[in-house]
mmCIF file of C-alpha atoms in Angstrom:
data_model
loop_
_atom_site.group_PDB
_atom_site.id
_atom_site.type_symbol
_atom_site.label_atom_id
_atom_site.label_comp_id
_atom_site.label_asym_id
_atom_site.label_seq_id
_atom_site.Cartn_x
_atom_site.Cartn_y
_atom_site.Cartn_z
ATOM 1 C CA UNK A 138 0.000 0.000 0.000
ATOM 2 C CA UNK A 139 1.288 4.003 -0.832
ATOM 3 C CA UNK A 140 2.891 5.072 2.499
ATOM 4 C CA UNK A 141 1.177 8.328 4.106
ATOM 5 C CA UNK A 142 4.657 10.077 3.101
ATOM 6 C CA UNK A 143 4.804 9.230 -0.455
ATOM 7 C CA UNK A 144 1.079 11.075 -0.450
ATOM 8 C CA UNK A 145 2.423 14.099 1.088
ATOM 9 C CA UNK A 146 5.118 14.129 -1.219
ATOM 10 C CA UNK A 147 2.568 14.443 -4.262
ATOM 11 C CA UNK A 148 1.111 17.143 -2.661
ATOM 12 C CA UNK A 149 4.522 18.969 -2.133
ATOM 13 C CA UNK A 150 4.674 19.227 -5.849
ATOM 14 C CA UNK A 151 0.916 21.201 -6.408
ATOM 15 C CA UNK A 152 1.781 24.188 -6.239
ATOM 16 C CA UNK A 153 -0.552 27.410 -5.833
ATOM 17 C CA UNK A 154 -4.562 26.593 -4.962
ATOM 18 C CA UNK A 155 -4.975 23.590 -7.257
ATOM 19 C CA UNK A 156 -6.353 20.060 -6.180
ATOM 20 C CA UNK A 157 -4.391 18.380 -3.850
ATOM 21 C CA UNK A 158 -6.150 14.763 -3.239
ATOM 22 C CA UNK A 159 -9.097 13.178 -4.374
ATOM 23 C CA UNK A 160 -11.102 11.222 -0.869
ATOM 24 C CA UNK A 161 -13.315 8.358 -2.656
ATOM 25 C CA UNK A 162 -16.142 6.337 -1.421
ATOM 26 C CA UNK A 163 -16.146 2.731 -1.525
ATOM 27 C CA UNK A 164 -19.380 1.297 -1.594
ATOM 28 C CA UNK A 165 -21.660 1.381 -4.634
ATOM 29 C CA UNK A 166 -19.325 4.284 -5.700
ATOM 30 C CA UNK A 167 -15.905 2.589 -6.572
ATOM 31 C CA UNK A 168 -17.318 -1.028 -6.375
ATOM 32 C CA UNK A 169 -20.747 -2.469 -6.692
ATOM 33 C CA UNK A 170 -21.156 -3.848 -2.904
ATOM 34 C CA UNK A 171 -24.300 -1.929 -2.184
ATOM 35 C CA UNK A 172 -26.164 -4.786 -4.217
ATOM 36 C CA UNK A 173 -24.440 -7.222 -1.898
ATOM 37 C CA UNK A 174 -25.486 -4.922 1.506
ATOM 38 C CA UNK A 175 -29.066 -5.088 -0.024
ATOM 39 C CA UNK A 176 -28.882 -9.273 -0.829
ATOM 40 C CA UNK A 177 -27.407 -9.698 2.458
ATOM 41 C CA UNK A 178 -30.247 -7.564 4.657
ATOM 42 C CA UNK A 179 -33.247 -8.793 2.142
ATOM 43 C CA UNK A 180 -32.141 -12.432 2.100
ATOM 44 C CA UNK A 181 -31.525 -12.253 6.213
ATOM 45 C CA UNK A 182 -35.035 -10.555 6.858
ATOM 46 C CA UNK A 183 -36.903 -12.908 4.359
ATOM 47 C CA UNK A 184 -35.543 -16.076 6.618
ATOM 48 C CA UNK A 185 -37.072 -13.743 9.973
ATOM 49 C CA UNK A 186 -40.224 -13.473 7.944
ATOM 50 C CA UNK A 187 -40.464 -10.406 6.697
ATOM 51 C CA UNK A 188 -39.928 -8.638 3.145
ATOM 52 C CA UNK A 189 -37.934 -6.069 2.718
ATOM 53 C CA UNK A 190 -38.972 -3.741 -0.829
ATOM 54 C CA UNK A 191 -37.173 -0.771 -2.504
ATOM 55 C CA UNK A 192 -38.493 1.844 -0.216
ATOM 56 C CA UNK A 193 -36.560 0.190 2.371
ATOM 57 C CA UNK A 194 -33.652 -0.167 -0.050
ATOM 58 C CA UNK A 195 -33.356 3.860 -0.675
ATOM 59 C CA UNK A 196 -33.752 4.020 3.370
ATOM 60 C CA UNK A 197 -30.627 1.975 4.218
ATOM 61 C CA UNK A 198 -28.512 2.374 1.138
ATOM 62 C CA UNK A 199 -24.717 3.907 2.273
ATOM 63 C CA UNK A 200 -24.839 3.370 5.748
ATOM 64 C CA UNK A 201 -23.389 3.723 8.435
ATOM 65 C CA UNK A 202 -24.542 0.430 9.926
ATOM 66 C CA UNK A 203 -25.832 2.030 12.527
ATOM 67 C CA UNK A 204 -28.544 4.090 10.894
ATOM 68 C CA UNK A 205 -29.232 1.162 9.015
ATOM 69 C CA UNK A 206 -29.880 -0.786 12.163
ATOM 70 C CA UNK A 207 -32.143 1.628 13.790
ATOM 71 C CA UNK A 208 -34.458 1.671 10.633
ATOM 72 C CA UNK A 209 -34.241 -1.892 10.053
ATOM 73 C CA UNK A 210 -35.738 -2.594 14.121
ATOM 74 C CA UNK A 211 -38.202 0.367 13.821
ATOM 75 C CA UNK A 212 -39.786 -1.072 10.405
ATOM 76 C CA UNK A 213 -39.534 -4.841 10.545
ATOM 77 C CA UNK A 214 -40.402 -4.570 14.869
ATOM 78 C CA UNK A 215 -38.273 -8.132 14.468
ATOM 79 C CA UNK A 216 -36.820 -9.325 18.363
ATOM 80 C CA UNK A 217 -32.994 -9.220 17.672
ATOM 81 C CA UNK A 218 -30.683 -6.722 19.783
ATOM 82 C CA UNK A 219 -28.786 -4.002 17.679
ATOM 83 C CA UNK A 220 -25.682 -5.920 18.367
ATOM 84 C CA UNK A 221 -27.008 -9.452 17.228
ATOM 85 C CA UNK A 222 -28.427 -7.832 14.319
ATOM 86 C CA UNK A 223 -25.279 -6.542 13.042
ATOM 87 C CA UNK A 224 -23.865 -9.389 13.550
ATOM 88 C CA UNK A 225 -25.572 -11.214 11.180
ATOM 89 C CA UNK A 226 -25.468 -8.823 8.520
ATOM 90 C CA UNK A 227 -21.853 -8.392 8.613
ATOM 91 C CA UNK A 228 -21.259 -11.863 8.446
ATOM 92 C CA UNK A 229 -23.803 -12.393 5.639
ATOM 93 C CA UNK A 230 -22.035 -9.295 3.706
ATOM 94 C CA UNK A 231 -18.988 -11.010 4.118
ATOM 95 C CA UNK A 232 -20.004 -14.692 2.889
ATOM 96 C CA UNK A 233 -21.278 -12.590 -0.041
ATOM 97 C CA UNK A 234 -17.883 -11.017 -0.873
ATOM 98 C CA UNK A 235 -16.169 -14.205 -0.942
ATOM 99 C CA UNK A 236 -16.461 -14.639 -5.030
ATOM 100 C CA UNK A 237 -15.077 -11.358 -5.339
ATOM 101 C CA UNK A 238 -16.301 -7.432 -6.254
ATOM 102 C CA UNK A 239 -17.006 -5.926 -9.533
ATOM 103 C CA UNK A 240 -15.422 -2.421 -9.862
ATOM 104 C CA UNK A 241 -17.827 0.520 -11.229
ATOM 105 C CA UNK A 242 -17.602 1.210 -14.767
ATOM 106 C CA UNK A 243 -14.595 3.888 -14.838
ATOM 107 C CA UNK A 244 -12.778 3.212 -11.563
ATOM 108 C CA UNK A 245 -10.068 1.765 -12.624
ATOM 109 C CA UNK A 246 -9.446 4.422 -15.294
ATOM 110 C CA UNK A 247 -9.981 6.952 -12.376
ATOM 111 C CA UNK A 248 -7.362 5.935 -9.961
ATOM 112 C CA UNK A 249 -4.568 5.067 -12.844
ATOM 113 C CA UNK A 250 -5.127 8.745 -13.757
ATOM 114 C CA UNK A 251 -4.826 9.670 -10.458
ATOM 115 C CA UNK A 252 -1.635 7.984 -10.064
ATOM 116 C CA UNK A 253 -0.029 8.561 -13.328
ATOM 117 C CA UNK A 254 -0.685 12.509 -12.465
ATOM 118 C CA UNK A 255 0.667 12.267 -8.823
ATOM 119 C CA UNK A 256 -2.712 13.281 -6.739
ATOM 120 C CA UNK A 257 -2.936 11.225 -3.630
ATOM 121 C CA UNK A 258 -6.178 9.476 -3.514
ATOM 122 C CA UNK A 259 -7.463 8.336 -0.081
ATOM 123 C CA UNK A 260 -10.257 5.363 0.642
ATOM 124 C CA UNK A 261 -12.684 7.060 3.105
ATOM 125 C CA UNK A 262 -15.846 4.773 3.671
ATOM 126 C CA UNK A 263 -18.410 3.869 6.800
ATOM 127 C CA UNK A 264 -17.499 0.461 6.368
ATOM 128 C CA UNK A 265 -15.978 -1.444 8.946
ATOM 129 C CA UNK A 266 -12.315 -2.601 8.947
ATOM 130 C CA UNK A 267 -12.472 -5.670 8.110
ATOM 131 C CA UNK A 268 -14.687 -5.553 4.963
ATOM 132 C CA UNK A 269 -12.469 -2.715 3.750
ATOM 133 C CA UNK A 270 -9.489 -5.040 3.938
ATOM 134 C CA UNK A 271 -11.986 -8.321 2.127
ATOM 135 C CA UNK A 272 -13.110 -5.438 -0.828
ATOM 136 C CA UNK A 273 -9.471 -4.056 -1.323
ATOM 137 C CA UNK A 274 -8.204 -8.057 -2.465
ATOM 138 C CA UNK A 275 -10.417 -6.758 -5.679
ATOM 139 C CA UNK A 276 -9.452 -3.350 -5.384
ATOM 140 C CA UNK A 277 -6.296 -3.333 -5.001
ATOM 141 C CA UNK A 278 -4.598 -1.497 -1.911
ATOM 142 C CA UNK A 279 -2.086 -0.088 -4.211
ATOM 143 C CA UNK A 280 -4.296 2.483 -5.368
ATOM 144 C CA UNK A 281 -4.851 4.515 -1.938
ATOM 145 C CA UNK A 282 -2.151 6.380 0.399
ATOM 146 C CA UNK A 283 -4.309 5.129 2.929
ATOM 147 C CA UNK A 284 -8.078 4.243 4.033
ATOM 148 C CA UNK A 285 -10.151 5.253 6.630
ATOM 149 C CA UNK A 286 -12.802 2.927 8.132
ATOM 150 C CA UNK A 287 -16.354 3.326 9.612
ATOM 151 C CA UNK A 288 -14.839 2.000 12.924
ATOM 152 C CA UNK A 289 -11.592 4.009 13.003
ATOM 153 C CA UNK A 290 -13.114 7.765 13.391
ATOM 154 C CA UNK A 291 -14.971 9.242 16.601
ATOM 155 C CA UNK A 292 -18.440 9.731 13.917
ATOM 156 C CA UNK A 293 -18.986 8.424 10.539
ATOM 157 C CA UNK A 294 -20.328 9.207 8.259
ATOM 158 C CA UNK A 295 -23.164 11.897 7.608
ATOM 159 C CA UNK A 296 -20.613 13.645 10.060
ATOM 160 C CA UNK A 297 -17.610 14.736 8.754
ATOM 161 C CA UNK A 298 -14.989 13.483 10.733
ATOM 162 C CA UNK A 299 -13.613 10.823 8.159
ATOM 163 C CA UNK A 300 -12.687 13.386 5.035
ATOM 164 C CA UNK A 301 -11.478 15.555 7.979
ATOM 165 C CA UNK A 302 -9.563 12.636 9.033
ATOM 166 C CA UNK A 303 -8.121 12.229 5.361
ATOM 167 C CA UNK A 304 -7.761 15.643 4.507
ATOM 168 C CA UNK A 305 -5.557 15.825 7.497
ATOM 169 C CA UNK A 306 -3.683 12.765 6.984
ATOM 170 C CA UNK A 307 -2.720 14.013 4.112
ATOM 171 C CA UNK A 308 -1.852 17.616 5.085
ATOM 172 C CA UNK A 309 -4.291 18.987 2.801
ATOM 173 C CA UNK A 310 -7.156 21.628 2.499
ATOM 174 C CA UNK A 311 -10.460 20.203 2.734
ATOM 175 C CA UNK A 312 -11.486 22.731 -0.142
ATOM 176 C CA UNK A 313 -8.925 21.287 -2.146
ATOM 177 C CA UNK A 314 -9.801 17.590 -1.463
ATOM 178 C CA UNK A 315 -12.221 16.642 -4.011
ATOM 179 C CA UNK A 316 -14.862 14.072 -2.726
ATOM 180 C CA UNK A 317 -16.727 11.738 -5.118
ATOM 181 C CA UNK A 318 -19.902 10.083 -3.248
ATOM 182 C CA UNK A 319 -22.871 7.774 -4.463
ATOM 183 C CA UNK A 320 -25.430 8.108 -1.642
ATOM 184 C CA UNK A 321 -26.745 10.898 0.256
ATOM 185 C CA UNK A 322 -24.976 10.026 3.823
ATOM 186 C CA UNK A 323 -21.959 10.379 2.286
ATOM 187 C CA UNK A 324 -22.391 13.794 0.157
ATOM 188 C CA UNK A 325 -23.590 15.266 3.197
ATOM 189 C CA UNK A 326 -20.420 13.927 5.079
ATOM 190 C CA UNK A 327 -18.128 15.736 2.676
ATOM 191 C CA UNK A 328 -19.740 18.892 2.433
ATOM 192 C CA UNK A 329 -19.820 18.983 6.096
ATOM 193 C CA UNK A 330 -16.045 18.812 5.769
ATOM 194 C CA UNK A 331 -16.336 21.892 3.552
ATOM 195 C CA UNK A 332 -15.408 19.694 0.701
ATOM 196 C CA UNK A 333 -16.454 20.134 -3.164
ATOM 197 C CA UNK A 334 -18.497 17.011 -4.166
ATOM 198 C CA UNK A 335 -18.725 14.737 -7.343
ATOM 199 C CA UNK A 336 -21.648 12.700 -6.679
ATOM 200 C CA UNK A 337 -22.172 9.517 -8.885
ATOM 201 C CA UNK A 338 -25.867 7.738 -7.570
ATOM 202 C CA UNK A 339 -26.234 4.373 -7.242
ATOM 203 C CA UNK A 340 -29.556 3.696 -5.498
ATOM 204 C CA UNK A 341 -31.124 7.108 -3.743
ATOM 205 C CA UNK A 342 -31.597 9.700 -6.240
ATOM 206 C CA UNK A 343 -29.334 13.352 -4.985
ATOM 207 C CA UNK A 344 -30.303 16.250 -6.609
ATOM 208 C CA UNK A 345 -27.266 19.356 -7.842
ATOM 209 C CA UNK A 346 -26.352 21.645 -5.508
ATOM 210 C CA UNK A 347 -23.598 24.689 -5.281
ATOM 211 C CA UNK A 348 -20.199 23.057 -5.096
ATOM 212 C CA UNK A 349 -21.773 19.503 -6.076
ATOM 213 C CA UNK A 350 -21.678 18.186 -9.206
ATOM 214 C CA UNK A 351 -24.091 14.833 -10.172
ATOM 215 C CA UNK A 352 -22.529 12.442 -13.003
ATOM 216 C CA UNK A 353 -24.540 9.539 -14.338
ATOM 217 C CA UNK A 354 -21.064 7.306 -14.063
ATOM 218 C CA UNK A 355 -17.382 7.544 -12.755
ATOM 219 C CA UNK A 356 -16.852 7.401 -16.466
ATOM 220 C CA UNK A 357 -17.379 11.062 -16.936
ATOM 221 C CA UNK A 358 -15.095 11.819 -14.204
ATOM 222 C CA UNK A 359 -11.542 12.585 -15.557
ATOM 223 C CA UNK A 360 -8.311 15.112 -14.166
ATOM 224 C CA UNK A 361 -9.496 18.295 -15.752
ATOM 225 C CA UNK A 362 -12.800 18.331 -14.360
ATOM 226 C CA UNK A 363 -11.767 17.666 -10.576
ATOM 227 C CA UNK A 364 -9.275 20.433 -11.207
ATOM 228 C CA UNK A 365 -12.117 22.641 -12.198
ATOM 229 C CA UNK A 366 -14.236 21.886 -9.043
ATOM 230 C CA UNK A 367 -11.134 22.973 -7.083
ATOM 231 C CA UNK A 368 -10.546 25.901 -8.922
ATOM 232 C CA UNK A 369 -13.795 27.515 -8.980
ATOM 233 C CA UNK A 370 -13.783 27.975 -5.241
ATOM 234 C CA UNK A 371 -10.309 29.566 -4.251
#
């Protein structure tokens, strides 16, 4: 994995108010897990007797798990303790991951470009640990000066603690740390963090917004347009 020093190198050669490191998403925006999330809560639910439809889908979809929890005992009413529940989930979610994860259309172009240009990119995602570490086998850890898990930061995500976390990691400006999202919880994390915003939907719909951009696909995402987002607010 890129060493936290060979990051802050990049960023010693940007010079002026330019980007300085692009903070990414995991779930449903640089791999398609959130199908997996949703198989492993439907799938668990159906066995407890109850179905779970897409309503509940655009309720639970990018976390954190313990949002998802909360909703998941207040609509279902099923007898299982927070804990037990997540339990099960996780290790469902994980049995799932087992085959491997498909990568978004475009993500791999993404973070060559971001390497081949010399802008840090940092994982920052509500996921736990442990499924980081499972999801970056298809990954690839190579890609990231670092990552920053659900369970490593004071508040996840809506809060903004983890870009705050990366931005500082990395010694950079959060207005200079471009942040590209796929679910609402997340968008609202990063421009908590004062952070410009490319948001790519997977499941819930987000709607444009000053310093947010929406893209149908990572696809669309290349070097001169997260320059521009930097750019237009220094």
């Amino acid at each position: 994995m890129t060493t936290i020093s060979t990051a802050t190198r990049a960023l010693d050669h940007n010079e002026g108010r330019g980007l300085q490191a692009v903070l990414l998403d995991m779930d449903g925006t640089l791999v398609d897990t959130e199908n997996f999330w949703w198989q492993a809560e439907a799938s668990l639910f159906a066995e407890l007797g109850y179905t779970l439809d897409e309503n509940d889908r655009s309720h639970v979809v990018g976390g954190p798990m313990s949002r998802v929890i909360d909703y998941l005992l207040a609509t279902t009413g099923v007898d299982l303790a927070p804990a037990d529940l997540t339990v099960l989930i996780n290790q469902r979610f994980v049995d799932l991951l087992g085959g491997g994860v498909p990568l978004m259309p475009g993500a791999e172009r993404l973070l060559n470009t971001l390497a081949a240009h010399g802008v840090p990119a940092a994982l920052v995602s509500a996921s736990h640990r442990h499924v980081i570490d499972i999801v970056l086998r298809s990954l690839g850890a190579h890609h990231f000066a670092f990552t920053v898990a659900g369970d490593e930061v004071p508040r996840t995500k809506p809060h903004p603690d983890p870009y705050l976390e990366a931005a500082r990691r990395l010694g950079a400006e959060p207005s200079r740390c471009v942040v590209v999202e796929d679910a609402p919880t997340g968008v609202r994390a990063a421009e908590a963090a004062g952070c410009p915003v490319i948001a790519v939907p997977s499941v819930a719909a987000i709607e444009p917004a000053p310093g947010r951009l929406v893209l149908p696909s990572l696809e669309r995402v290349d070097l001169e347009l997260l320059r521009s987002l930097v750019a237009s607010r220094v």
